[in-house]
Amino acid sequence: MEDFRETNFKKIQQLLDKCVAHEYGMKTNALALKREYLTEAQMNDYIRQEIFNVTENLVSLCQKNRALHNIRFDILMPDFLWESGFFENLSLDERKKYISFQCSSFDMDKYLQSSTCYDEQLPFFSSIVRLVMQTQYLEYLQQSEDASHASVPLDEKSEEQPKEEEKAQPEPTKIVGKSNPFKSVLTTQQIKLLVECINEAHIFTTTITPKILSDFFACKLNGVLKSNNNRLLAYLMMQLSCYNYIAYEWQSVIANNKLVLAKIKDKYLTRSDLSSATDNVKCIYPKGYEIIDKYIKQLQKG
C-alpha cells in the first residue's frame, strides 16, 4: 500500500510541475513583452509593484489555506507532495482522493480552461500550483530588480555618491571568525560522502577530492570547477539546500565567487544560469538524479 501511495503522489507531482511550468512561462513571457513597450524607469517601477503584489498574494494564500501553510517551506523539494508533511495534514477523505486519483485522466486542456476544475478530485491542487508558481516568479522578479540596479551607469552612480577623495576613509575593520558563504553545516564525513556522490554522478568534468569540495564550500578554490551537467549540479545543490545543509542562496554564492565554469563555453555560471537549471529540474528530473537521491538519503541517516 505504501509503494502505491508514493507512486501515485509522484505522478500527481509531475502533473502539478507541468502546470507550474506552463503558468510560470506565461508570467515570464508577459514580463518580457512588457519590456518592449515600457521605458527602463517604467519597467523598474512595474517590477517593484509586481514584487509587492506577488508577495501579498503569497501571504494571502498561505493564511487562508492550512495545506499551503504546511508545505510552503518544502516546495523546493522535487517530490514535496509526498516528502513534506502535506499528506499527513490532509483529512482522511482528502487522502483517499489523492490515492485513488487516476493520473491518466488528467486533461491539460481542461485545466488550462479552468485551473480549479480538478480541485474537487485533488483538494488544493490549483492553490498549490499558484503557490509554487508565484514563489518562482517572485524570485525571477527579484533577480530582474537586482540586475537593473547592477546596470546603472557608472557616471550615474558617481552623481549619487560623493567622490572618493571627498569622503573620509575609515580604518579598515578587522573581521574575526571563519567565513562561511554557503552557511554549510556539512561535517568532514558528510563531505567525503558527497565527494563519492559527485564523482559517481559525474557532475564536474574532473574527479574531485574532499579537499577540493571543502574549498568549494569555503569559496577558496585554488582554481575553478567545470560543470559537466548544470542540471545535475542544480539538483544536488537544491537538495542540500532543502535539507538545510547549505544556504537557500547557493546560486548567488556560486555566481558571485565565480566557482564553476560552463561546460561548453569557458564562462562562469551566473545566477541566471543556475536559476534556469533549477527551474528545469523541478519539472523534469535530470538523468542521474537517482544517484544523488541515494547519497542524500545516506546523508540524512548520519
Short mmCIF file of C-alpha atoms in Angstrom, two decimals:
data_model
loop_
_atom_site.label_atom_id
_atom_site.label_comp_id
_atom_site.label_asym_id
_atom_site.label_seq_id
_atom_site.Cartn_x
_atom_site.Cartn_y
_atom_site.Cartn_z
CA MET A 1 0.00 0.00 0.00
CA GLU A 2 2.81 2.38 0.88
CA ASP A 3 4.50 1.92 -2.50
CA PHE A 4 1.26 2.56 -4.39
CA ARG A 5 0.53 5.73 -2.45
CA GLU A 6 4.01 7.11 -3.02
CA THR A 7 3.93 6.22 -6.72
CA ASN A 8 0.58 7.96 -7.25
CA PHE A 9 1.69 11.06 -5.34
CA LYS A 10 4.80 11.31 -7.52
CA LYS A 11 2.68 11.03 -10.66
CA ILE A 12 0.42 13.80 -9.36
CA GLN A 13 3.57 15.82 -8.59
CA GLN A 14 4.61 15.53 -12.25
CA LEU A 15 1.21 16.84 -13.35
CA LEU A 16 1.48 19.69 -10.87
CA ASP A 17 5.00 20.54 -12.08
CA LYS A 18 3.77 20.74 -15.68
CA CYS A 19 1.01 23.14 -14.66
CA VAL A 20 3.50 25.27 -12.72
CA ALA A 21 5.92 25.33 -15.68
CA HIS A 22 3.13 26.47 -18.03
CA GLU A 23 1.90 29.27 -15.77
CA TYR A 24 5.44 30.37 -14.89
CA GLY A 25 6.26 30.56 -18.61
CA MET A 26 3.16 32.68 -19.23
CA LYS A 27 4.20 35.10 -16.48
CA THR A 28 7.81 35.50 -17.56
CA ASN A 29 6.89 35.78 -21.25
CA ALA A 30 4.38 38.52 -20.42
CA LEU A 31 7.07 40.37 -18.46
CA ALA A 32 9.48 40.09 -21.39
CA LEU A 33 6.80 41.52 -23.72
CA LYS A 34 6.22 44.49 -21.42
CA ARG A 35 9.93 45.33 -21.64
CA GLU A 36 9.41 46.08 -25.32
CA TYR A 37 6.83 48.78 -24.59
CA LEU A 38 7.95 50.34 -21.29
CA THR A 39 10.89 52.63 -20.66
CA GLU A 40 13.59 51.40 -18.30
CA ALA A 41 12.29 53.63 -15.50
CA GLN A 42 8.70 52.46 -16.07
CA MET A 43 9.86 48.84 -16.12
CA ASN A 44 11.71 49.25 -12.83
CA ASP A 45 8.59 50.73 -11.23
CA TYR A 46 6.45 47.94 -12.66
CA ILE A 47 8.78 45.20 -11.33
CA ARG A 48 8.81 46.83 -7.90
CA GLN A 49 5.00 46.89 -7.85
CA GLU A 50 4.83 43.29 -9.09
CA ILE A 51 7.11 42.16 -6.27
CA PHE A 52 4.76 43.80 -3.79
CA ASN A 53 1.65 42.29 -5.40
CA VAL A 54 3.07 38.76 -5.63
CA THR A 55 4.24 38.91 -2.03
CA GLU A 56 0.76 39.97 -0.93
CA ASN A 57 -0.76 37.10 -2.93
CA LEU A 58 1.60 34.55 -1.38
CA VAL A 59 0.87 35.74 2.15
CA SER A 60 -2.87 35.65 1.48
CA LEU A 61 -2.68 32.14 0.00
CA CYS A 62 -0.80 30.75 2.99
CA GLN A 63 -3.00 32.47 5.57
CA LYS A 64 -6.26 31.24 4.06
CA ASN A 65 -5.19 27.69 3.30
CA ARG A 66 -3.94 25.33 6.02
CA ALA A 67 -2.43 22.89 3.48
CA LEU A 68 -0.30 25.62 1.88
CA HIS A 69 0.75 26.90 5.28
CA ASN A 70 2.27 23.48 5.98
CA ILE A 71 4.15 23.00 2.70
CA ARG A 72 5.41 26.50 1.92
CA PHE A 73 8.91 25.72 3.26
CA ASP A 74 9.13 22.40 1.39
CA ILE A 75 8.18 23.34 -2.16
CA LEU A 76 11.80 23.30 -3.35
CA MET A 77 11.85 19.55 -2.80
CA PRO A 78 11.32 17.72 -6.12
CA ASP A 79 8.61 15.49 -4.59
CA PHE A 80 7.27 17.82 -1.92
CA LEU A 81 3.70 16.49 -2.17
CA TRP A 82 4.98 13.20 -0.76
CA GLU A 83 8.20 14.15 1.04
CA SER A 84 6.75 17.07 3.03
CA GLY A 85 4.06 16.84 5.70
CA PHE A 86 1.32 17.55 3.13
CA PHE A 87 -0.12 14.01 3.13
CA GLU A 88 -0.23 13.81 6.93
CA ASN A 89 -2.11 17.11 7.14
CA LEU A 90 -4.87 16.05 4.77
CA SER A 91 -8.14 14.76 6.14
CA LEU A 92 -8.93 11.08 5.64
CA ASP A 93 -11.35 11.89 2.81
CA GLU A 94 -8.77 14.15 1.12
CA ARG A 95 -6.12 11.43 1.36
CA LYS A 96 -8.43 8.93 -0.30
CA LYS A 97 -8.99 11.32 -3.20
CA TYR A 98 -5.25 11.69 -3.85
CA ILE A 99 -4.59 7.97 -3.54
CA SER A 100 -7.44 6.97 -5.87
CA PHE A 101 -6.91 9.71 -8.49
CA GLN A 102 -6.30 8.31 -11.99
CA CYS A 103 -3.47 10.43 -13.36
CA SER A 104 -4.14 9.19 -16.89
CA SER A 105 -7.49 11.02 -16.74
CA PHE A 106 -5.85 14.42 -16.25
CA ASP A 107 -6.65 16.67 -19.22
CA MET A 108 -4.24 19.59 -19.57
CA ASP A 109 -6.55 21.45 -21.97
CA LYS A 110 -9.37 21.19 -19.45
CA TYR A 111 -7.07 22.53 -16.71
CA LEU A 112 -5.96 25.44 -18.89
CA GLN A 113 -9.59 26.42 -19.44
CA SER A 114 -10.30 26.36 -15.70
CA SER A 115 -7.44 25.97 -13.23
CA THR A 116 -9.81 24.91 -10.43
CA CYS A 117 -11.51 22.11 -12.40
CA TYR A 118 -9.60 19.36 -10.54
CA ASP A 119 -9.85 20.84 -7.04
CA GLU A 120 -12.73 18.56 -6.11
CA GLN A 121 -10.78 15.44 -7.11
CA LEU A 122 -7.44 16.80 -5.89
CA PRO A 123 -8.09 19.19 -2.97
CA PHE A 124 -5.97 22.38 -3.01
CA PHE A 125 -4.41 21.48 -6.40
CA SER A 126 -4.88 24.87 -8.08
CA SER A 127 -3.79 26.70 -4.92
CA ILE A 128 -0.59 24.64 -4.71
CA VAL A 129 0.16 25.41 -8.36
CA ARG A 130 -0.27 29.12 -7.65
CA LEU A 131 1.90 28.94 -4.55
CA VAL A 132 4.79 27.26 -6.37
CA MET A 133 4.49 29.38 -9.50
CA GLN A 134 4.30 32.67 -7.61
CA THR A 135 7.25 31.67 -5.41
CA GLN A 136 9.32 31.04 -8.55
CA TYR A 137 8.00 34.20 -10.20
CA LEU A 138 8.87 36.29 -7.15
CA GLU A 139 12.45 35.02 -7.29
CA TYR A 140 12.57 35.86 -11.01
CA LEU A 141 11.30 39.40 -10.31
CA GLN A 142 13.86 39.90 -7.55
CA GLN A 143 16.65 38.78 -9.88
CA SER A 144 15.39 41.21 -12.53
CA GLU A 145 15.38 44.03 -9.99
CA ASP A 146 18.92 43.15 -8.87
CA ALA A 147 20.08 43.13 -12.49
CA SER A 148 18.56 46.55 -13.16
CA HIS A 149 20.33 48.03 -10.16
CA ALA A 150 23.63 46.50 -11.24
CA SER A 151 23.29 48.01 -14.73
CA VAL A 152 23.15 51.65 -13.56
CA PRO A 153 25.89 53.52 -15.49
CA LEU A 154 28.99 54.39 -13.52
CA ASP A 155 28.56 58.14 -14.14
CA GLU A 156 25.06 57.99 -12.63
CA LYS A 157 26.37 56.16 -9.59
CA SER A 158 29.09 58.76 -9.16
CA GLU A 159 26.46 61.54 -9.11
CA GLU A 160 24.63 59.81 -6.29
CA GLN A 161 27.72 59.42 -4.13
CA PRO A 162 30.47 61.81 -3.03
CA LYS A 163 33.77 61.48 -4.85
CA GLU A 164 36.25 59.16 -3.22
CA GLU A 165 38.66 61.95 -2.37
CA GLU A 166 35.87 63.89 -0.62
CA LYS A 167 34.98 61.00 1.66
CA ALA A 168 36.85 60.35 4.84
CA GLN A 169 38.49 56.95 4.64
CA PRO A 170 37.83 54.97 7.82
CA GLU A 171 40.34 52.48 9.10
CA PRO A 172 39.56 49.00 7.73
CA THR A 173 37.72 46.90 10.28
CA LYS A 174 39.24 43.54 11.07
CA ILE A 175 36.61 40.80 10.87
CA VAL A 176 37.36 37.81 13.06
CA GLY A 177 35.92 34.33 12.74
CA LYS A 178 35.64 31.86 9.89
CA SER A 179 33.88 32.87 6.66
CA ASN A 180 31.07 30.53 5.59
CA PRO A 181 29.32 31.95 2.47
CA PHE A 182 27.29 28.76 1.86
CA LYS A 183 26.34 28.55 5.57
CA SER A 184 27.42 24.94 5.27
CA VAL A 185 26.87 22.62 8.22
CA LEU A 186 28.42 19.63 6.44
CA THR A 187 30.82 17.55 8.54
CA THR A 188 34.08 16.05 7.31
CA GLN A 189 32.40 12.66 6.95
CA GLN A 190 29.47 14.16 5.05
CA ILE A 191 31.89 15.95 2.71
CA LYS A 192 33.53 12.60 1.93
CA LEU A 193 30.12 11.09 1.17
CA LEU A 194 29.25 13.98 -1.15
CA VAL A 195 32.57 13.58 -2.97
CA GLU A 196 31.57 9.98 -3.78
CA CYS A 197 28.19 11.22 -4.97
CA ILE A 198 29.62 13.98 -7.18
CA ASN A 199 32.21 11.70 -8.76
CA GLU A 200 29.74 8.85 -9.35
CA ALA A 201 27.21 11.21 -10.97
CA HIS A 202 29.97 12.98 -12.98
CA ILE A 203 28.66 16.41 -12.03
CA PHE A 204 32.01 18.04 -12.85
CA THR A 205 34.39 17.31 -15.72
CA THR A 206 37.09 16.25 -13.27
CA THR A 207 37.26 13.88 -10.32
CA ILE A 208 37.24 15.87 -7.09
CA THR A 209 38.63 15.20 -3.61
CA PRO A 210 37.36 16.07 -0.11
CA LYS A 211 39.88 18.93 -0.03
CA ILE A 212 38.51 20.39 -3.28
CA LEU A 213 34.91 20.12 -2.09
CA SER A 214 35.76 21.67 1.28
CA ASP A 215 37.48 24.55 -0.51
CA PHE A 216 34.44 24.88 -2.79
CA PHE A 217 32.07 25.33 0.15
CA ALA A 218 34.55 27.75 1.72
CA CYS A 219 34.77 29.66 -1.60
CA LYS A 220 38.55 29.26 -1.52
CA LEU A 221 39.16 27.06 -4.55
CA ASN A 222 42.65 27.16 -6.00
CA GLY A 223 41.15 27.48 -9.47
CA VAL A 224 37.64 26.62 -10.67
CA LEU A 225 35.48 23.56 -11.25
CA LYS A 226 33.94 22.92 -14.65
CA SER A 227 30.34 21.75 -14.84
CA ASN A 228 29.66 18.54 -16.73
CA ASN A 229 25.90 18.90 -16.24
CA ASN A 230 24.31 22.12 -14.95
CA ARG A 231 21.01 20.39 -14.19
CA LEU A 232 22.65 17.72 -12.03
CA LEU A 233 24.66 20.39 -10.22
CA ALA A 234 21.47 22.37 -9.60
CA TYR A 235 19.63 19.24 -8.42
CA LEU A 236 22.37 18.39 -5.91
CA MET A 237 22.62 21.93 -4.53
CA MET A 238 18.83 22.26 -4.38
CA GLN A 239 18.60 19.04 -2.37
CA LEU A 240 21.33 20.15 0.03
CA SER A 241 19.51 23.45 0.48
CA CYS A 242 16.14 21.75 1.01
CA TYR A 243 17.56 19.73 3.88
CA ASN A 244 19.34 22.80 5.34
CA TYR A 245 22.90 21.60 4.74
CA ILE A 246 23.68 24.81 2.82
CA ALA A 247 22.07 28.23 2.32
CA TYR A 248 18.98 28.84 0.22
CA GLU A 249 21.01 31.49 -1.67
CA TRP A 250 23.53 28.95 -3.04
CA GLN A 251 23.04 30.18 -6.62
CA SER A 252 24.28 33.67 -5.73
CA VAL A 253 27.23 32.27 -3.79
CA ILE A 254 28.43 30.19 -6.76
CA ALA A 255 27.93 33.06 -9.19
CA ASN A 256 29.41 35.84 -7.03
CA ASN A 257 32.51 33.81 -6.18
CA LYS A 258 32.98 32.50 -9.75
CA LEU A 259 33.32 28.91 -8.62
CA VAL A 260 32.11 26.98 -11.66
CA LEU A 261 32.65 27.24 -15.43
CA ALA A 262 30.04 26.23 -18.01
CA LYS A 263 30.76 23.00 -19.88
CA ILE A 264 30.76 24.29 -23.47
CA LYS A 265 31.88 27.90 -23.19
CA ASP A 266 34.56 28.83 -20.70
CA LYS A 267 32.39 31.35 -18.90
CA TYR A 268 31.45 31.38 -15.25
CA LEU A 269 27.99 30.11 -14.41
CA THR A 270 25.74 33.04 -13.50
CA ARG A 271 22.87 33.16 -11.08
CA SER A 272 20.56 33.18 -14.10
CA ASP A 273 22.19 30.00 -15.49
CA LEU A 274 21.76 28.23 -12.17
CA SER A 275 18.23 29.52 -11.66
CA SER A 276 17.19 28.23 -15.10
CA ALA A 277 18.76 24.85 -14.39
CA THR A 278 16.94 24.69 -11.05
CA ASP A 279 13.59 25.54 -12.65
CA ASN A 280 14.18 22.79 -15.23
CA VAL A 281 14.91 20.05 -12.68
CA LYS A 282 11.75 20.92 -10.77
CA CYS A 283 9.75 19.94 -13.86
CA ILE A 284 11.83 17.07 -15.26
CA TYR A 285 14.39 15.23 -13.15
CA PRO A 286 17.85 15.13 -14.77
CA LYS A 287 19.37 11.82 -15.79
CA GLY A 288 21.39 10.57 -12.83
CA TYR A 289 19.20 12.20 -10.17
CA GLU A 290 18.69 8.79 -8.54
CA ILE A 291 22.42 8.68 -7.70
CA ILE A 292 22.08 11.97 -5.84
CA ASP A 293 18.91 10.81 -4.08
CA LYS A 294 20.73 7.69 -2.90
CA TYR A 295 23.52 9.69 -1.28
CA ILE A 296 21.16 12.33 0.15
CA LYS A 297 19.32 9.54 1.99
CA GLN A 298 22.66 8.27 3.35
CA LEU A 299 23.49 11.83 4.37
CA GLN A 300 20.28 12.08 6.37
CA LYS A 301 20.98 8.83 8.19
CA GLY A 302 24.14 10.42 9.58
#
